[in-house]
Amino acid sequence: MTQTPASQLDADLDMEARRVLDALQPRRRARPRLAEPLREAVDREVATPFGPVMAWRLDPWGSSATAPATLLVHGWEDDNCLWAPLIDACIEVGRPIVALDLPGHGFSLAEDCSIGRAAAAIRAVAETMGPIDSVVGHSFGCPALTRALADGLGARRAVLIATPLPSAKATGSGWVRAQEALGVSDAALERAKAMAVEREAIFPPFDYPVLAAAMTAKALFIHSIDDEDCTPDSSRTLADAWPGAGLMWVDGLGHRRLAQDPATLQRVVEFLEG
């Protein structure tokens, strides 16, 4: 019986592993979409170390483009449209906003989206379209924002809505789902995890509660207790770690509607303006 050379087996394993990593990337919408308020905004393709991302800046009431703005960061497989109600609420009080589509999302051409790469994109947008005095994140956007703050993004206030509590290790149900969907071997799954760790080794170690404990921005965590995508305990854990952070509970708004609820957004704007 002819045996397959070890080099070929390694190549096949690498190919399977890359399929797993590709499956863990965000799925793009067939057609990118733009929040209605951003049709009046200045748009710009911002270069990052990992590819370009699209960003928009809106300065209401004829305010200067150098006025401090709030940076809005959406979650996984979402886009700038999440923030349409909050953008309107900020416009009403004359607050400038900057929004972006994260890598692998919306109009952004950059493909690979990890917490480290998302944080790098956030910092690049802030440097290009700032100044930024506050940030608002939803879901995946929350750890990405926290990583960006730890890496030097300056902001005096941060709102973190429906945050997850990601692990620094390559574990989790997403890996299992990808393996089952693709039918790859256990060896390929382990190779994919090793590749993911190696790929992210260029970034500082990520431990969300440890980063939270070192934050200086005043923070408000908001979570709906019926959120089935990100457990409310995540916000409790992080608010306890973040010095001086506030924690606001709501009910009946789930995971995404929370970021568009008028009463919740009124509290967000009040916090940003405080």
Coordinates of C-alpha atoms in Angstrom, one line a residue:
M1 CA 0.0 0.0 0.0
T2 CA 1.4 3.4 -1.0
Q3 CA 1.6 5.8 2.0
T4 CA 0.9 9.5 1.7
P5 CA 4.1 11.5 2.4
A6 CA 4.1 13.2 5.8
S7 CA 4.5 16.6 4.0
Q8 CA 1.3 16.0 2.1
L9 CA -0.5 15.0 5.4
D10 CA 0.7 18.2 7.0
A11 CA -0.4 20.3 4.0
D12 CA -3.9 18.6 4.1
L13 CA -4.1 19.3 7.8
D14 CA -3.2 22.9 7.4
M15 CA -5.8 23.3 4.6
E16 CA -8.5 21.8 6.9
A17 CA -7.4 24.1 9.8
R18 CA -7.6 27.1 7.5
R19 CA -11.2 26.1 6.6
V20 CA -12.0 26.1 10.3
L21 CA -10.5 29.6 10.8
D22 CA -12.4 30.9 7.7
A23 CA -15.6 29.5 9.2
L24 CA -15.0 31.5 12.3
Q25 CA -14.8 34.8 10.5
P26 CA -17.9 37.0 10.3
R27 CA -20.5 36.4 7.5
R28 CA -20.9 39.5 5.5
R29 CA -24.3 40.7 4.3
A30 CA -24.9 40.4 0.6
R31 CA -25.2 44.1 0.3
P32 CA -23.5 46.6 2.7
R33 CA -25.9 49.1 4.3
L34 CA -25.6 52.6 5.6
A35 CA -27.5 54.1 8.6
E36 CA -29.8 56.8 7.3
P37 CA -28.2 59.6 9.5
L38 CA -24.8 58.8 8.1
R39 CA -25.8 59.8 4.6
E40 CA -25.0 63.3 5.7
A41 CA -21.7 62.3 7.2
V42 CA -18.1 62.6 5.9
D43 CA -16.9 59.1 4.9
R44 CA -13.4 57.9 4.7
E45 CA -11.5 54.7 4.0
V46 CA -9.0 54.4 6.9
A47 CA -5.9 52.3 6.5
T48 CA -5.0 49.8 9.2
P49 CA -2.1 47.4 9.5
F50 CA -4.5 44.6 8.4
G51 CA -6.4 46.3 5.6
P52 CA -8.7 49.3 5.1
V53 CA -12.0 49.9 7.0
M54 CA -14.8 52.4 6.3
A55 CA -15.6 55.1 8.8
W56 CA -18.0 58.1 9.0
R57 CA -17.9 61.3 11.0
L58 CA -21.0 63.5 11.6
D59 CA -20.7 66.9 13.1
P60 CA -24.2 68.3 13.8
W61 CA -25.3 71.9 14.2
G62 CA -22.3 73.1 12.1
S63 CA -19.9 72.1 14.8
S64 CA -16.2 72.0 14.1
A65 CA -14.7 68.8 12.7
T66 CA -12.1 69.2 15.5
A67 CA -14.8 68.9 18.3
P68 CA -14.5 65.8 20.4
A69 CA -16.7 63.0 19.1
T70 CA -18.2 59.7 20.4
L71 CA -16.8 56.6 18.6
L72 CA -19.5 53.9 18.0
V73 CA -18.4 50.3 17.6
H74 CA -20.9 47.6 16.6
G75 CA -20.8 43.9 17.4
W76 CA -20.2 40.6 15.5
E77 CA -21.9 40.3 12.1
D78 CA -23.5 43.8 12.6
D79 CA -22.6 47.1 11.1
N80 CA -23.0 50.9 11.3
C81 CA -26.8 50.6 11.0
L82 CA -27.0 49.4 14.6
W83 CA -26.4 52.9 15.7
A84 CA -29.0 54.8 13.7
P85 CA -31.2 55.6 16.8
L86 CA -28.2 56.6 18.9
I87 CA -26.8 58.8 16.2
D88 CA -30.1 60.6 16.0
A89 CA -30.1 61.0 19.8
C90 CA -26.6 62.4 19.7
I91 CA -27.5 64.8 16.9
E92 CA -30.3 66.2 19.0
V93 CA -27.9 67.3 21.7
G94 CA -25.2 68.4 19.2
R95 CA -22.8 65.6 19.9
P96 CA -20.4 64.7 17.0
I97 CA -20.1 61.0 16.3
V98 CA -17.7 58.7 14.5
A99 CA -18.9 55.2 13.4
L100 CA -17.1 52.4 11.5
D101 CA -17.6 49.1 10.0
L102 CA -15.2 46.6 11.7
P103 CA -13.0 44.4 9.6
G104 CA -15.0 41.7 7.8
H105 CA -18.2 43.8 8.2
G106 CA -20.2 46.1 6.0
F107 CA -18.2 48.4 3.7
S108 CA -14.8 47.5 5.2
L109 CA -12.5 45.7 2.8
A110 CA -10.3 44.3 5.6
E111 CA -11.4 40.6 6.1
D112 CA -9.9 39.2 9.2
C113 CA -11.7 40.2 12.4
S114 CA -10.3 39.3 15.8
I115 CA -10.3 41.3 19.0
G116 CA -6.8 42.5 18.3
R117 CA -7.4 43.4 14.7
A118 CA -10.7 45.1 15.6
A119 CA -8.9 47.1 18.3
A120 CA -6.2 48.2 15.8
A121 CA -8.9 49.3 13.4
I122 CA -10.7 51.3 16.2
R123 CA -7.5 53.1 17.1
A124 CA -6.7 53.9 13.4
V125 CA -10.2 55.4 13.0
A126 CA -9.9 57.4 16.2
E127 CA -6.5 58.8 15.1
T128 CA -7.8 59.6 11.6
M129 CA -11.2 61.0 12.4
G130 CA -10.9 62.1 16.0
P131 CA -10.5 63.7 18.5
I132 CA -12.5 61.1 20.4
D133 CA -13.6 61.8 24.0
S134 CA -16.0 58.9 24.5
V135 CA -16.8 55.4 23.1
V136 CA -19.9 53.2 22.9
G137 CA -19.6 49.5 22.1
H138 CA -22.1 46.7 21.6
S139 CA -21.4 43.0 22.1
F140 CA -18.1 42.0 20.4
G141 CA -17.4 45.7 20.1
C142 CA -17.0 46.0 23.9
P143 CA -13.9 43.8 24.3
A144 CA -12.5 45.3 21.1
L145 CA -12.9 48.8 22.5
T146 CA -11.4 47.8 25.9
R147 CA -8.4 46.4 24.1
A148 CA -8.1 49.6 22.1
L149 CA -8.3 51.7 25.3
A150 CA -5.6 49.5 26.9
D151 CA -3.4 50.1 23.8
G152 CA -3.7 53.9 24.0
L153 CA -7.1 55.0 22.7
G154 CA -7.9 58.1 24.8
A155 CA -11.5 58.5 26.0
R156 CA -12.9 59.9 29.2
R157 CA -16.1 57.9 29.1
A158 CA -17.1 54.4 27.8
V159 CA -20.5 52.7 27.5
L160 CA -20.4 48.9 27.1
I161 CA -23.7 47.4 26.0
A162 CA -24.4 43.6 26.2
T163 CA -20.7 42.7 26.5
P164 CA -19.5 39.2 26.3
L165 CA -16.6 37.8 28.4
P166 CA -14.2 36.3 25.8
S167 CA -11.3 34.1 26.8
A168 CA -7.7 34.6 25.9
K169 CA -7.6 30.8 25.0
A170 CA -8.7 29.3 21.8
T171 CA -11.7 27.6 23.3
G172 CA -15.4 27.8 23.1
S173 CA -18.5 26.5 21.4
G174 CA -17.7 28.3 18.2
W175 CA -14.8 25.9 17.5
V176 CA -17.1 22.9 18.1
R177 CA -19.8 24.3 15.8
A178 CA -17.2 24.9 13.1
Q179 CA -15.8 21.4 13.4
E180 CA -19.3 19.8 13.2
A181 CA -20.4 22.0 10.3
L182 CA -17.2 21.2 8.3
G183 CA -16.7 17.7 9.4
V184 CA -13.0 18.1 10.0
S185 CA -10.9 16.0 12.2
D186 CA -9.9 16.6 15.8
A187 CA -6.3 17.0 14.6
A188 CA -7.4 19.8 12.2
L189 CA -9.4 21.5 14.9
E190 CA -6.3 21.5 17.2
R191 CA -4.1 22.8 14.4
A192 CA -6.6 25.6 13.8
K193 CA -6.5 26.6 17.4
A194 CA -2.7 26.6 17.3
M195 CA -2.8 28.8 14.2
A196 CA -5.2 31.2 15.9
V197 CA -2.9 31.6 18.9
E198 CA 0.1 32.1 16.6
R199 CA -1.7 34.7 14.5
E200 CA -2.7 36.7 17.6
A201 CA 0.7 36.4 19.2
I202 CA 1.6 39.9 17.8
F203 CA -0.9 41.4 20.2
P204 CA -0.4 41.7 24.0
P205 CA -2.0 39.0 26.1
F206 CA -5.8 39.6 26.4
D207 CA -7.5 39.1 29.7
Y208 CA -10.7 41.2 29.8
P209 CA -11.2 41.5 33.6
V210 CA -7.5 42.3 34.0
L211 CA -7.7 45.0 31.3
A212 CA -10.9 46.3 32.9
A213 CA -9.2 46.7 36.3
A214 CA -6.6 49.0 34.7
M215 CA -9.0 51.3 32.9
T216 CA -9.2 55.0 33.8
A217 CA -12.2 56.0 31.6
K218 CA -15.5 56.4 33.5
A219 CA -17.6 53.4 32.4
L220 CA -21.3 52.4 32.2
F221 CA -22.2 48.8 31.6
I222 CA -25.7 48.1 30.3
H223 CA -27.3 44.6 30.0
S224 CA -30.7 43.1 29.5
I225 CA -31.3 40.3 31.9
D226 CA -33.0 38.2 29.2
D227 CA -30.0 38.4 26.9
E228 CA -29.5 34.9 25.5
D229 CA -26.4 35.7 23.4
C230 CA -24.2 37.2 26.1
T231 CA -24.8 36.3 29.8
P232 CA -25.6 39.2 32.0
D233 CA -23.0 37.9 34.4
S234 CA -20.4 39.1 32.0
S235 CA -21.3 42.7 32.6
R236 CA -21.4 42.2 36.4
T237 CA -18.0 40.6 36.4
L238 CA -16.5 43.4 34.3
A239 CA -18.2 46.3 36.1
D240 CA -16.9 44.9 39.4
A241 CA -13.4 44.9 37.9
W242 CA -13.5 48.3 36.2
P243 CA -12.8 51.1 38.7
G244 CA -15.9 53.2 39.5
A245 CA -18.0 51.6 36.7
G246 CA -21.8 51.8 36.8
L247 CA -24.1 48.9 35.9
M248 CA -27.5 49.4 34.5
W249 CA -30.0 46.4 34.2
V250 CA -33.0 46.3 31.9
D251 CA -35.4 43.5 31.0
G252 CA -37.2 42.4 27.9
L253 CA -34.8 43.9 25.4
G254 CA -32.7 40.9 24.5
H255 CA -29.3 41.3 23.0
R256 CA -29.5 43.7 20.0
R257 CA -32.7 45.7 20.7
L258 CA -31.0 46.9 23.9
A259 CA -28.7 49.1 21.7
Q260 CA -31.7 50.7 20.0
D261 CA -34.2 51.2 22.8
P262 CA -35.1 54.9 23.2
A263 CA -35.1 54.9 27.0
T264 CA -31.8 53.1 27.2
L265 CA -30.3 55.5 24.6
Q266 CA -31.5 58.5 26.6
R267 CA -29.5 57.2 29.5
V268 CA -26.5 56.6 27.3
V269 CA -26.6 60.2 26.0
E270 CA -26.9 61.6 29.5
F271 CA -23.9 59.6 30.6
L272 CA -21.9 60.8 27.6
E273 CA -22.8 64.4 28.3
G274 CA -22.1 64.2 32.0

